[in-house]
Short mmCIF file of C-alpha atoms and ligand atoms in Angstrom, two decimals:
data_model
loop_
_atom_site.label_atom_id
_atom_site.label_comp_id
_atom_site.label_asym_id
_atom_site.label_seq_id
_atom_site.Cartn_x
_atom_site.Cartn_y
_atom_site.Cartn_z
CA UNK D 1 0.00 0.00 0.00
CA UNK D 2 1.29 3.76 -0.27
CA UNK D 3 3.56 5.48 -3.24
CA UNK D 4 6.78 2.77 -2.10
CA UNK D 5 4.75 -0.11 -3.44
CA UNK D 6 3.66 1.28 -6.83
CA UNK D 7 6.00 1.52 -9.57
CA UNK D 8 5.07 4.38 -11.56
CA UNK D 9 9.07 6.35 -11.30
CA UNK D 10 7.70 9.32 -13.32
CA UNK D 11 5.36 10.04 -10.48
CA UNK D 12 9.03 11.20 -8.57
CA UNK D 13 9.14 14.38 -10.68
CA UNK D 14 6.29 17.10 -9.34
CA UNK D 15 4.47 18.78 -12.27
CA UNK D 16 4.59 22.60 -12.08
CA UNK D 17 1.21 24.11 -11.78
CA UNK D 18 0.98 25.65 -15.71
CA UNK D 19 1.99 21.85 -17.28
CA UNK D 20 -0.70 20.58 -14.64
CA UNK D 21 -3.31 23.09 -15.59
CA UNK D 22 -2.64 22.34 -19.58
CA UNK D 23 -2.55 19.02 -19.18
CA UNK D 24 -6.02 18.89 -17.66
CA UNK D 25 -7.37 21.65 -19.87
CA UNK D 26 -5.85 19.33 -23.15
CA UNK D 27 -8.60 16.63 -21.60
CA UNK D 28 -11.31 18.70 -21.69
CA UNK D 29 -13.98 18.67 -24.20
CA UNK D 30 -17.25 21.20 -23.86
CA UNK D 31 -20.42 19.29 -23.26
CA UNK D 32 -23.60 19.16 -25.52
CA UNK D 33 -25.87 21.71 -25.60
CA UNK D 34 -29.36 21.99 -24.35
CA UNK D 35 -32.73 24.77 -24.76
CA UNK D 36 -33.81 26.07 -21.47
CA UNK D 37 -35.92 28.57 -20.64
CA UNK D 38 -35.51 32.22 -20.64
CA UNK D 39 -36.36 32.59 -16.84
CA UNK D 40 -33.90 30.30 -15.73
CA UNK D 41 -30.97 31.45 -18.18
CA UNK D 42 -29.06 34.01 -15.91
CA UNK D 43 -25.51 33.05 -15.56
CA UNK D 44 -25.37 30.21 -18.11
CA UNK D 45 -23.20 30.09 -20.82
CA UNK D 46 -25.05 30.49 -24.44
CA UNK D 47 -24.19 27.78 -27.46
CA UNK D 48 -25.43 29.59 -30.79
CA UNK D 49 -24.83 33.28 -31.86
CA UNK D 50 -28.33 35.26 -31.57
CA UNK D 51 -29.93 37.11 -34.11
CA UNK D 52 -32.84 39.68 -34.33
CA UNK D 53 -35.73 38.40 -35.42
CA UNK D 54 -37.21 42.24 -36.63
CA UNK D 55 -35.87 45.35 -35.76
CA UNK D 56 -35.69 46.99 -32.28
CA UNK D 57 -38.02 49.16 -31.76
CA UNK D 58 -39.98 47.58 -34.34
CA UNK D 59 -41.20 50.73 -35.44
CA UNK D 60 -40.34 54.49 -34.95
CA UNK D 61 -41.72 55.69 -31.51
CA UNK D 62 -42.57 58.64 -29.49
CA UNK D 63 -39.39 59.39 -26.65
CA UNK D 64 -42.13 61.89 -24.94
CA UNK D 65 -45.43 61.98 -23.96
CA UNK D 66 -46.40 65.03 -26.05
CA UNK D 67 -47.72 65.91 -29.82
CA UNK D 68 -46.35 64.73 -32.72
CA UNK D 69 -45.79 67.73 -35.46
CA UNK D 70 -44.53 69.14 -38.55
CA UNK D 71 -41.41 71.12 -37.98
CA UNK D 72 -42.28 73.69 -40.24
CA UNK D 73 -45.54 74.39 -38.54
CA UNK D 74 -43.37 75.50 -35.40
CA UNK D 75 -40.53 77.55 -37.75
CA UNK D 76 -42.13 80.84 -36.62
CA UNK D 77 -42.89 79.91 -33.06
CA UNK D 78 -41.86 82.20 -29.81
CA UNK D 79 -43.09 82.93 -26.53
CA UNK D 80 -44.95 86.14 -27.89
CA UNK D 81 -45.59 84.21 -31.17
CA UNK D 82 -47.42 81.01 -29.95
CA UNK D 83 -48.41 78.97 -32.62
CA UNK D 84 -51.45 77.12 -32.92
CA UNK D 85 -52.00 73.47 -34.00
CA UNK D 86 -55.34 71.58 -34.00
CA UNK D 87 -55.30 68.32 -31.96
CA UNK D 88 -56.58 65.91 -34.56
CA UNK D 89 -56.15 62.18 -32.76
CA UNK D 90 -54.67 60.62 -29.57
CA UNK D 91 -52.24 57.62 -29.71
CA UNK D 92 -51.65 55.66 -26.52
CA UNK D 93 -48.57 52.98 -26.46
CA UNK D 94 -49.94 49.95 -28.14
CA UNK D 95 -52.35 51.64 -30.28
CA UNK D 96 -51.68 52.03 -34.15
CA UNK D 97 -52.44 55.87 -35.56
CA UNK D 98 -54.71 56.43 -37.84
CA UNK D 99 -54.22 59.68 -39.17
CA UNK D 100 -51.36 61.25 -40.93
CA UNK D 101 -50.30 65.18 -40.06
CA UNK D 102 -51.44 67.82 -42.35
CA UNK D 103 -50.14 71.52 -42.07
CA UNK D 104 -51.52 73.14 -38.71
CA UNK D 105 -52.23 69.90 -37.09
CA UNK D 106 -50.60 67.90 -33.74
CA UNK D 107 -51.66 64.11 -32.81
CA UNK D 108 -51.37 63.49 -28.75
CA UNK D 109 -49.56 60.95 -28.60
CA UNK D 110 -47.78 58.57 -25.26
CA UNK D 111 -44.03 57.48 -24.92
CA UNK D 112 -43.91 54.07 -26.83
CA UNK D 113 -46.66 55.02 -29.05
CA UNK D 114 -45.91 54.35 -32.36
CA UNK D 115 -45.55 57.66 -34.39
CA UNK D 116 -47.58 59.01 -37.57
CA UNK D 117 -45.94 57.73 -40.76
CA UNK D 118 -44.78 61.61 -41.22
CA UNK D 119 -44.19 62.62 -38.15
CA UNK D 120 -41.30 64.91 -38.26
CA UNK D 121 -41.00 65.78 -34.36
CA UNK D 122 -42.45 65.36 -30.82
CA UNK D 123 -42.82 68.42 -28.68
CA UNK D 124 -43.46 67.29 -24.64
CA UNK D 125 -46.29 68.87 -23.09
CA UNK D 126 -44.03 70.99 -21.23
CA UNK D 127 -42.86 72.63 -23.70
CA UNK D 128 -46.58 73.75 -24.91
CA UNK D 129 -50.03 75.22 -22.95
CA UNK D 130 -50.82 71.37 -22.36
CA UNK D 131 -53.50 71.47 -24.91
CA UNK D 132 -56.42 74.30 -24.53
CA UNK D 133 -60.01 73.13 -25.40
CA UNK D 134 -61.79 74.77 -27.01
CA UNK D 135 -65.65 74.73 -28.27
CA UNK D 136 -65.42 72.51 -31.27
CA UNK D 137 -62.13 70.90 -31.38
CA UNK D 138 -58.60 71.13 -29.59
CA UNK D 139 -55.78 73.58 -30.01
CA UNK D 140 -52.59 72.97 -28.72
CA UNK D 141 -50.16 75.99 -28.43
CA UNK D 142 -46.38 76.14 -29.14
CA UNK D 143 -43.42 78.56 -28.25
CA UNK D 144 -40.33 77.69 -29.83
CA UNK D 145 -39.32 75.72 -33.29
CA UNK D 146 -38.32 71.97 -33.35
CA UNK D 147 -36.08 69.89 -35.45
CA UNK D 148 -36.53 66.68 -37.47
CA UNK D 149 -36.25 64.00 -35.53
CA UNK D 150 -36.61 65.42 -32.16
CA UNK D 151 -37.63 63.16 -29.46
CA UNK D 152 -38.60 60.46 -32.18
CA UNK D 153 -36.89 57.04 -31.59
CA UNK D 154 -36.44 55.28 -35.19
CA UNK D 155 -36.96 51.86 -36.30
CA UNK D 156 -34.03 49.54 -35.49
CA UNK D 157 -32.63 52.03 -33.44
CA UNK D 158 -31.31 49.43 -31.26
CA UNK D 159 -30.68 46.16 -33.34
CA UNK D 160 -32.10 45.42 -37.03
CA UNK D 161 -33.52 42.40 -37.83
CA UNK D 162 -30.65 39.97 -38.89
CA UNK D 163 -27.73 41.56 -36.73
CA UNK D 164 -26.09 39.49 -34.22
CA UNK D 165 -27.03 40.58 -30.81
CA UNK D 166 -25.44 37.79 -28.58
CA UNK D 167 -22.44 35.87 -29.43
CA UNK D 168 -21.82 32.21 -28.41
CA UNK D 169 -19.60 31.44 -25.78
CA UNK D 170 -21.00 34.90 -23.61
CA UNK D 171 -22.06 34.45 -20.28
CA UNK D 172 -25.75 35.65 -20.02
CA UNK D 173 -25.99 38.45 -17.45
CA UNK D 174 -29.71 40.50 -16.39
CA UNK D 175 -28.49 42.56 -19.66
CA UNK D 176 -28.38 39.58 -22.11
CA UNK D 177 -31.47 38.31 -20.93
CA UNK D 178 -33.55 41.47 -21.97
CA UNK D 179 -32.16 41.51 -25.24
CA UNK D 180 -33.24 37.98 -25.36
CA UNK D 181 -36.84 38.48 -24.52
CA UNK D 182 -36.25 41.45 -27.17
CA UNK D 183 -36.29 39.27 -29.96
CA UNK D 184 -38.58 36.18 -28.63
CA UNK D 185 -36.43 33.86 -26.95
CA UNK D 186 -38.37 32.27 -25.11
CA UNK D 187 -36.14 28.93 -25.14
CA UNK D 188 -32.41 29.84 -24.98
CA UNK D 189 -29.85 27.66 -26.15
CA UNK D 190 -27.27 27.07 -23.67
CA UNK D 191 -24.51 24.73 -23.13
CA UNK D 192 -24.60 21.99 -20.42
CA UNK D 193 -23.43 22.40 -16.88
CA UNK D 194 -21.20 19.94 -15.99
CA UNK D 195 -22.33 17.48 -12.94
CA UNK D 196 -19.69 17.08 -11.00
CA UNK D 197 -19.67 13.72 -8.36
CA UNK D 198 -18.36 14.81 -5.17
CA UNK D 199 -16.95 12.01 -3.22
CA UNK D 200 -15.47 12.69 0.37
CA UNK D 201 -13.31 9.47 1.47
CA UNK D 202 -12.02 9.25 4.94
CA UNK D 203 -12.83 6.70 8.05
CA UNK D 204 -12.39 9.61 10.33
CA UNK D 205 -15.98 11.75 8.37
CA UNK D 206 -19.41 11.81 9.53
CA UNK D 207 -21.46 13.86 7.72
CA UNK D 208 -22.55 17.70 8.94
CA UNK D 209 -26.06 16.86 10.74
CA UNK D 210 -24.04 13.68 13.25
CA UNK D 211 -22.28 14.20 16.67
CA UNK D 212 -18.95 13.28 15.60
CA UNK D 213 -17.33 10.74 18.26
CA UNK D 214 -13.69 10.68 19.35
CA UNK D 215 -11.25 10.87 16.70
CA UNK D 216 -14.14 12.36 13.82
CA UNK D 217 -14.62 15.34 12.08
CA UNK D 218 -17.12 16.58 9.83
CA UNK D 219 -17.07 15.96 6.27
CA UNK D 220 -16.48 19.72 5.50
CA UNK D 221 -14.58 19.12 2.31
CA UNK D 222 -17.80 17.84 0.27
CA UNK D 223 -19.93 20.51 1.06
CA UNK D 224 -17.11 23.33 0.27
CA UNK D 225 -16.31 21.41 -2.89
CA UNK D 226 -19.64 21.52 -3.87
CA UNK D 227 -20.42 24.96 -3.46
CA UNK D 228 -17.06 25.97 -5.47
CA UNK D 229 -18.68 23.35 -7.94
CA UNK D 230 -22.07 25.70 -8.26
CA UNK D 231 -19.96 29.24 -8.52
CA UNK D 232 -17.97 27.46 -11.48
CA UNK D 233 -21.10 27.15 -12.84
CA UNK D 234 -21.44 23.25 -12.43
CA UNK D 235 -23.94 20.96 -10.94
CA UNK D 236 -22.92 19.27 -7.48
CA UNK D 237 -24.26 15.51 -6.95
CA UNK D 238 -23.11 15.10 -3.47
CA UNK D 239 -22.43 11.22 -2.47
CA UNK D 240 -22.05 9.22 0.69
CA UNK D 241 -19.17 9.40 2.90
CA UNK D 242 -16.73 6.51 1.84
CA UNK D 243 -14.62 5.56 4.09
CA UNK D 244 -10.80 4.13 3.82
CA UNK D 245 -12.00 1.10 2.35
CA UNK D 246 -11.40 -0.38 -1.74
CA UNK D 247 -14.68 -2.22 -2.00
CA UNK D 248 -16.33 0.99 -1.04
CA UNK D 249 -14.64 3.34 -2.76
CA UNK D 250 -14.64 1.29 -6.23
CA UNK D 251 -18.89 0.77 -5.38
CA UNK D 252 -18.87 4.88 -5.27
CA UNK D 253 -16.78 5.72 -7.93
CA UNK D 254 -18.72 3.20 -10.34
CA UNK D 255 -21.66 4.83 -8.99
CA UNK D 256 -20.51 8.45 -9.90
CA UNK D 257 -19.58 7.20 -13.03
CA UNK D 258 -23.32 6.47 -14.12
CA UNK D 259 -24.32 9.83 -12.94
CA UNK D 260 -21.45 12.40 -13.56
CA UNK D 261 -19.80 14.15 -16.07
CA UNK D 262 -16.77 14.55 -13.76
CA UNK D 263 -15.82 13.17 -10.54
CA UNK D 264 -14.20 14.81 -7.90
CA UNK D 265 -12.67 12.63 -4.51
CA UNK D 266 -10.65 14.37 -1.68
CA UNK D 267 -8.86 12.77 0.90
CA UNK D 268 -6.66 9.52 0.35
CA UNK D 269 -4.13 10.65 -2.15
CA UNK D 270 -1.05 10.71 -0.35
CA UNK D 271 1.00 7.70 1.31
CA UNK D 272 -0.40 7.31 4.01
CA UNK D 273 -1.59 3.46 4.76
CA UNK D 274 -5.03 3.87 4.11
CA UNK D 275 -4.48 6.47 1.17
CA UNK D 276 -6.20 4.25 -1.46
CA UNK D 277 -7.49 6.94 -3.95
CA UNK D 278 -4.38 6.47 -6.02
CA UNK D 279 -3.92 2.70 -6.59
CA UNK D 280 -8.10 1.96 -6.76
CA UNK D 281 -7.89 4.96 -9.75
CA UNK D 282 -5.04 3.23 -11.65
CA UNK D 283 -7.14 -0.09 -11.24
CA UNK D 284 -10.52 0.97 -12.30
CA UNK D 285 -9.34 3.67 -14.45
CA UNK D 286 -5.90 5.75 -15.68
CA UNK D 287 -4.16 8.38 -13.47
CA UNK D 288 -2.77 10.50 -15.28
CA UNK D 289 -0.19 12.49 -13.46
CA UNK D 290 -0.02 12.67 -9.57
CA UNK D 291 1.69 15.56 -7.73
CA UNK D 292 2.28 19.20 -8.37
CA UNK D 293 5.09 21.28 -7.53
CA UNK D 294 2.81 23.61 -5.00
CA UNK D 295 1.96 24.25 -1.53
CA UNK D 296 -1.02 23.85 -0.14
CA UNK D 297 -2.22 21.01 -2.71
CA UNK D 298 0.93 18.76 -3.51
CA UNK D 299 -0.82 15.13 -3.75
CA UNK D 300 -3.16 16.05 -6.32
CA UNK D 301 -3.90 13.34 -8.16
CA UNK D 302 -5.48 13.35 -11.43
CA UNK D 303 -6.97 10.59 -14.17
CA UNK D 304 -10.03 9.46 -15.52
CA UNK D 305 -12.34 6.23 -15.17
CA UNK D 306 -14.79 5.14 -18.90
CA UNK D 307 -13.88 8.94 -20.18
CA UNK D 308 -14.61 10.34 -17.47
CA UNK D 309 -12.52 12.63 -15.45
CA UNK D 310 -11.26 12.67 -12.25
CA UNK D 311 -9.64 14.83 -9.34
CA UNK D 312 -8.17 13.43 -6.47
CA UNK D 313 -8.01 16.16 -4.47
CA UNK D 314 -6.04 15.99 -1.27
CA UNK D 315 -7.42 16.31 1.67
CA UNK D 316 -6.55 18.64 3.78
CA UNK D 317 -9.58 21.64 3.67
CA UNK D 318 -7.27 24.37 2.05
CA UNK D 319 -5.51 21.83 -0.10
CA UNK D 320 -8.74 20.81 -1.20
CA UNK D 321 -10.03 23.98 -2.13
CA UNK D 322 -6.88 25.37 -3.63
CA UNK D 323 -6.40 22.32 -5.92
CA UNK D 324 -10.24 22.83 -7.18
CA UNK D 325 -9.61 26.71 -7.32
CA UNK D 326 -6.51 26.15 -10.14
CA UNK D 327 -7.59 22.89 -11.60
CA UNK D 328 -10.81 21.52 -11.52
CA UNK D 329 -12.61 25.27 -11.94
CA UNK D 330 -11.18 25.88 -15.02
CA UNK D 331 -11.94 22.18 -16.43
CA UNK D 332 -15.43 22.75 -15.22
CA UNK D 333 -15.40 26.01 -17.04
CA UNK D 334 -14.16 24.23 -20.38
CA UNK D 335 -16.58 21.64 -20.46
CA UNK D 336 -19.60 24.17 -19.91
CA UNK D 337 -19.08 26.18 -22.54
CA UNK D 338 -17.12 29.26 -20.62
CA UNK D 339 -14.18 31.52 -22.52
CA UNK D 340 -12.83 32.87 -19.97
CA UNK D 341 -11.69 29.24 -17.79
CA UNK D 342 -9.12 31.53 -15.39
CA UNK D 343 -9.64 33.54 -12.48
CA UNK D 344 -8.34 36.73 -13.19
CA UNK D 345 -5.24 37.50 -11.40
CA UNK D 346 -4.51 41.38 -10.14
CA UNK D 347 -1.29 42.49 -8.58
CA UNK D 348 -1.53 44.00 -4.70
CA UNK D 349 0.88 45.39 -2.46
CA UNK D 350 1.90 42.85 0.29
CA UNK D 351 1.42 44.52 3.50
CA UNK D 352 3.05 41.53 5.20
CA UNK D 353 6.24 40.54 6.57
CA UNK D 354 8.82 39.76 3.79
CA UNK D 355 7.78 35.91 2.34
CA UNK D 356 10.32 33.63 1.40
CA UNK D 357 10.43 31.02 -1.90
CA UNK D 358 10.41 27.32 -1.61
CA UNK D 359 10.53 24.69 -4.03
CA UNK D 360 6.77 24.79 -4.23
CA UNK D 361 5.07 27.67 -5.76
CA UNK D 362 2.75 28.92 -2.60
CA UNK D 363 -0.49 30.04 -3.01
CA UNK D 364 -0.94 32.03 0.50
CA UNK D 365 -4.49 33.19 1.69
CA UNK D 366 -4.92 36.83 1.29
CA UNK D 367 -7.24 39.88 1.81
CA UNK D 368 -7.11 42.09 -1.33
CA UNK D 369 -8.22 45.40 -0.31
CA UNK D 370 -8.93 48.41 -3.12
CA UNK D 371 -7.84 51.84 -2.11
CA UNK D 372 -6.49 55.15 -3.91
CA UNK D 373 -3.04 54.12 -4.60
CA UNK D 374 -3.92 50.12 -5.73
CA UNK D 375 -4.68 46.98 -4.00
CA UNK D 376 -3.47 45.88 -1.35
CA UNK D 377 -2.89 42.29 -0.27
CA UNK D 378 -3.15 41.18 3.74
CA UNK D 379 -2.09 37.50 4.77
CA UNK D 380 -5.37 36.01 6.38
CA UNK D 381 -3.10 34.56 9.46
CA UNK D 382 -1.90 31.37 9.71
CA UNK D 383 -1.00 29.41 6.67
CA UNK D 384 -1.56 25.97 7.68
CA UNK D 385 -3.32 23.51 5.25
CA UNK D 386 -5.98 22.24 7.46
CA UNK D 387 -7.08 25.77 8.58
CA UNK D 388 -10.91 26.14 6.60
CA UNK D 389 -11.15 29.41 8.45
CA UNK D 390 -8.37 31.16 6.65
CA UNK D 391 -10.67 30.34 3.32
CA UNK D 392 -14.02 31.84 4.52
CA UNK D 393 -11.32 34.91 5.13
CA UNK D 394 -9.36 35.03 2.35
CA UNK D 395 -10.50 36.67 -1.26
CA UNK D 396 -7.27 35.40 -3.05
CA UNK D 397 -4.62 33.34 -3.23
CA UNK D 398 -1.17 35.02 -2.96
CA UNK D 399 1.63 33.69 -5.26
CA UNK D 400 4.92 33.16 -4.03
CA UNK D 401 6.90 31.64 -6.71
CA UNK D 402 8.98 28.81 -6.54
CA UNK D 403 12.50 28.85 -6.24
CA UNK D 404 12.61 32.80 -6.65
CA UNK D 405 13.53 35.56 -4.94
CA UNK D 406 10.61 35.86 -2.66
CA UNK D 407 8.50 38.83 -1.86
CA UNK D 408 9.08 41.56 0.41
CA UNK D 409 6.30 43.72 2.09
CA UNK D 410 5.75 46.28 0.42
CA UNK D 411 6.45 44.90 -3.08
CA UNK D 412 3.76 43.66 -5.64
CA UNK D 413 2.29 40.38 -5.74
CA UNK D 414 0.49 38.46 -8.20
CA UNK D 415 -2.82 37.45 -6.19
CA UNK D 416 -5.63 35.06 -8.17
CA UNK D 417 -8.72 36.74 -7.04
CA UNK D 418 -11.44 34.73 -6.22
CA UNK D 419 -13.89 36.58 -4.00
CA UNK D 420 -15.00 40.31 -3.95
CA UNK D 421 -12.62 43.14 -3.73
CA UNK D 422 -12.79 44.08 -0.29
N1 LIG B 1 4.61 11.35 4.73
C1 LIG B 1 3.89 12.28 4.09
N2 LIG B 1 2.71 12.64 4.61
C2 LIG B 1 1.98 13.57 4.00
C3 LIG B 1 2.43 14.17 2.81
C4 LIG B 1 3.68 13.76 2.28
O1 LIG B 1 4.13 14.25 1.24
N3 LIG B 1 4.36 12.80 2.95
N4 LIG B 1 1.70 15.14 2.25
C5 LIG B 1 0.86 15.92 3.13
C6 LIG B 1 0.03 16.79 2.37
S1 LIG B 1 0.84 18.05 1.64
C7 LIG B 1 -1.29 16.67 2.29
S2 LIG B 1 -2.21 17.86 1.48
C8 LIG B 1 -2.01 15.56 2.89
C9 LIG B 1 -2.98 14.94 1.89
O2 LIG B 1 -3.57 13.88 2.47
P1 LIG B 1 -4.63 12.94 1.80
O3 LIG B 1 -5.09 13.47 0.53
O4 LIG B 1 -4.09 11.58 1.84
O5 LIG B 1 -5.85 13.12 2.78
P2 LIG B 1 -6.16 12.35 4.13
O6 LIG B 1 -4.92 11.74 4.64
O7 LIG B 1 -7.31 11.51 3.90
O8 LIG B 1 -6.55 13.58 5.01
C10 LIG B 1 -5.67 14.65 5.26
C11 LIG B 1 -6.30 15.57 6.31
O9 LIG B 1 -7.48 16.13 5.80
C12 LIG B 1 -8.63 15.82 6.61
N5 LIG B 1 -9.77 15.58 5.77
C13 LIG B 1 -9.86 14.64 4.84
N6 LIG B 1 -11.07 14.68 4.24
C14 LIG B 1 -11.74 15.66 4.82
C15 LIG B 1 -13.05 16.18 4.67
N7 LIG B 1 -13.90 15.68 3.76
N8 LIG B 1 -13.44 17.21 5.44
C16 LIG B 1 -12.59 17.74 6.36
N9 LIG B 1 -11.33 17.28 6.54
C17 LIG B 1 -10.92 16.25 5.81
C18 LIG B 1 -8.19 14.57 7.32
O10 LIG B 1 -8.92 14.33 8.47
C19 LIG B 1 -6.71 14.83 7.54
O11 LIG B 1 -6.55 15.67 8.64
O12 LIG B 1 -1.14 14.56 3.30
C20 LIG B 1 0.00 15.04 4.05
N10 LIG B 1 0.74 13.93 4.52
O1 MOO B 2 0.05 20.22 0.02
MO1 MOO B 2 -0.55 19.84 1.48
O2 MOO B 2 -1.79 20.38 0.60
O3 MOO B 2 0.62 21.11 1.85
O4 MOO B 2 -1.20 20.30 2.92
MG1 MG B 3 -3.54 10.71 3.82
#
């Protein structure tokens, strides 16, 4: 049992973080995609390029509620001068006119409404007497000249029928989703989320709602990994606890293997005696590489089982985390359709004590505050590997480097933001 008893001598050299991250992302295909509706579409990634299905506004529009005119009834018009224009038909939003404008004439009409075929301006009610009956008809009175166009939204003004108005690949925010219901979407196409087995293995784990008895803990590592699942945009199908055992754990991964697109284990995956993640992969499936030159997050082991990939992620909290921060987020992100698979990274002024470089590149829990001359970037604390709390802290991961120079305080920092700016 352990690393000593398996002879895979390539497994010696630790993979640096960029050849782990492309080797995953080389794995990676993007799922299928699927139509869902347009209420439930926020945040998902969309499949096929959009196009306008007529032009937006479909038809020119009143800006104002006021009167459509002719501008050169109002040419003359001035305070002392007010000219006088007979009110010849309301228009409310929704309603068609059905008069055109002749010389001396105004039609009422509401913001939305669509506009007489010649209308040449709107003037708001403000700007006239509001509309004066009088014993036969209407008369609306005007004190200043207009221009063409004025207050008059056009057909198309927004898209034209035929133009691309969503690309593929874009993640749909509130904005995307009104220019969907713009041109009838009412089924989006969208690209499959990922769902993502999460498998915690460890004798020592009872789940969240049990008293845990001497020598447990709580299985904290499932319900974190499943939560970073949902913010990459995946599914989570949370299974049962398995502990240190092969029967068990090859019953549970065949299981997640019927249900998921991707499996994710922590725990198990270093060389410890019951650390059986490793050799029960290589049996029912292929590792692929195991080990990263980083700290937390070293025994990461990765593989897959029928197609299917899988994370071993260690299992230590942080380690856990860390690992599904820079590897399994961004395969998530690949498969479901996403451009941008990264975090984005921002440089912040450490306003620690000087940190030194190790073999390992570190990835240190930080607090990335915004202020007037840049970001700044505060350790959480304590860097320890089993320390959860730091996480719930921490808004991105710090990187030291390996085998550098280090980084003094003071200096800039490359930090891989993955929470709010504080
Ligand atoms: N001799 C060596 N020992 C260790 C090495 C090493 O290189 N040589 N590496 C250390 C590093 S680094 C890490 S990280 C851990 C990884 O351990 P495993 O992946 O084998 O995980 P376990 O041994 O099962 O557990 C480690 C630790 O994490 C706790 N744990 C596990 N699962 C959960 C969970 N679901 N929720 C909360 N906490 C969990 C577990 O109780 C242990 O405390 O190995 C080092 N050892
Ligand atoms: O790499 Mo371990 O993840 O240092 O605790
Ligand atoms: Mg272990």
């Amino acid at each position: 049992m352990g690393f000593a008893t398996h002879p895979w001598p390539f497994f010696m050299t630790l993979l640096a973080v960029a050849d782990a991250q492309a080797a995953i992302l080389e794995r990676m295909t993007t799922l299928a995609s699927e139509r869902i509706d347009l209420t439930t579409a926020l945040g998902r990634v969309l499949a096929e390029p959009m196009y306008a299905d007529r032009d937006a506004p479909p038809f020119a529009n009143s800006a104002m509620d006021g009167y459509a005119v002719l501008v050169a009834d109002l040419n003359n018009a001035s305070a002392d001068n007010p000219v006088a224009l007979q009110i010849i038909e309301r228009v409310a939003a929704g309603a068609v006119p059905q008069h055109q404008l002749r010389a001396g004439s105004a039609i009422r009409i509401m913001t939305g409404a669509q506009v007489p075929a010649n209308a040449e301006a709107v003037v708001p009610f403000e700007e006239t007497d509001e509309g004066q009956p009088n014993a036969q008809t209407e008369v609306v009175r005007m004190f200043q000249p207009t221009q063409h166009g004025n207050n008059i939204r056009p057909a198309g003004e927004d898209m034209q029928a035929g133009n691309l108005v969503l690309a593929a690949g874009q993640v749909l925010n509130a904005g995307s989703i009104g220019v969907l219901a713009t041109i009838g979407a009412a089924q989006v196409p969208v690209f499959r989320q990922p769902r993502v087995a999460i498998i915690a293995t460890g004798d020592e784990l009872v789940d969240v709602g049990i008293e845990p008895n001497a020598g447990q803990i709580r299985n904290s590592n499932g319900y974190a990994n499943a939560a970073q699942v949902r913010e990459a945009g995946a599914i989570p199908i949370m299974l049962p606890i398995v502990p240190d055992n092969a029967a068990a754990l090859r019953a549970t991964l065949a299981q997640a293997v019927a249900e998921a697109d991707v499996l994710l284990t922590s725990g198990g995956v270093s060389v410890g005696d019951y650390d059986l993640v490793k050799q029960i992969l290589n049996e029912v499936g292929k590792l692929e590489f195991w080990r990263v030159r980083m700290r937390p997050g070293k025994p990461l082991a990765f593989g897959s089982i029928d197609g299917k990939p899988i994370f071993g992620l260690p299992g230590n909290p942080v380690s856990a985390m860390v690992c599904f921060e820079l590897f399994v987020r961004p395969a998530l992100r690949k498969m479901g359709g996403y451009q941008q698979l990264l975090r984005p990274s921002v440089w912040a002024k450490l306003l620690d004590a000087d940190l030194e470089s190790n073999e390992r590149r570190q990835y240190l829990r930080v607090i990335v505050k915004s202020s007037a001359t840049g970001l700044t970037a505060e350790l959480t604390g304590a860097q320890g590997s089993g320390l959860v709390s730091s996480m719930a802290r921490a808004n991105g991961l710090l990187i030291v480097p390996e085998a550098g120079q280090g980084i003094n305080r003071g200096e800039l920092a490359e930090v891989v933001l993955f929470g709010e700016l504080h």
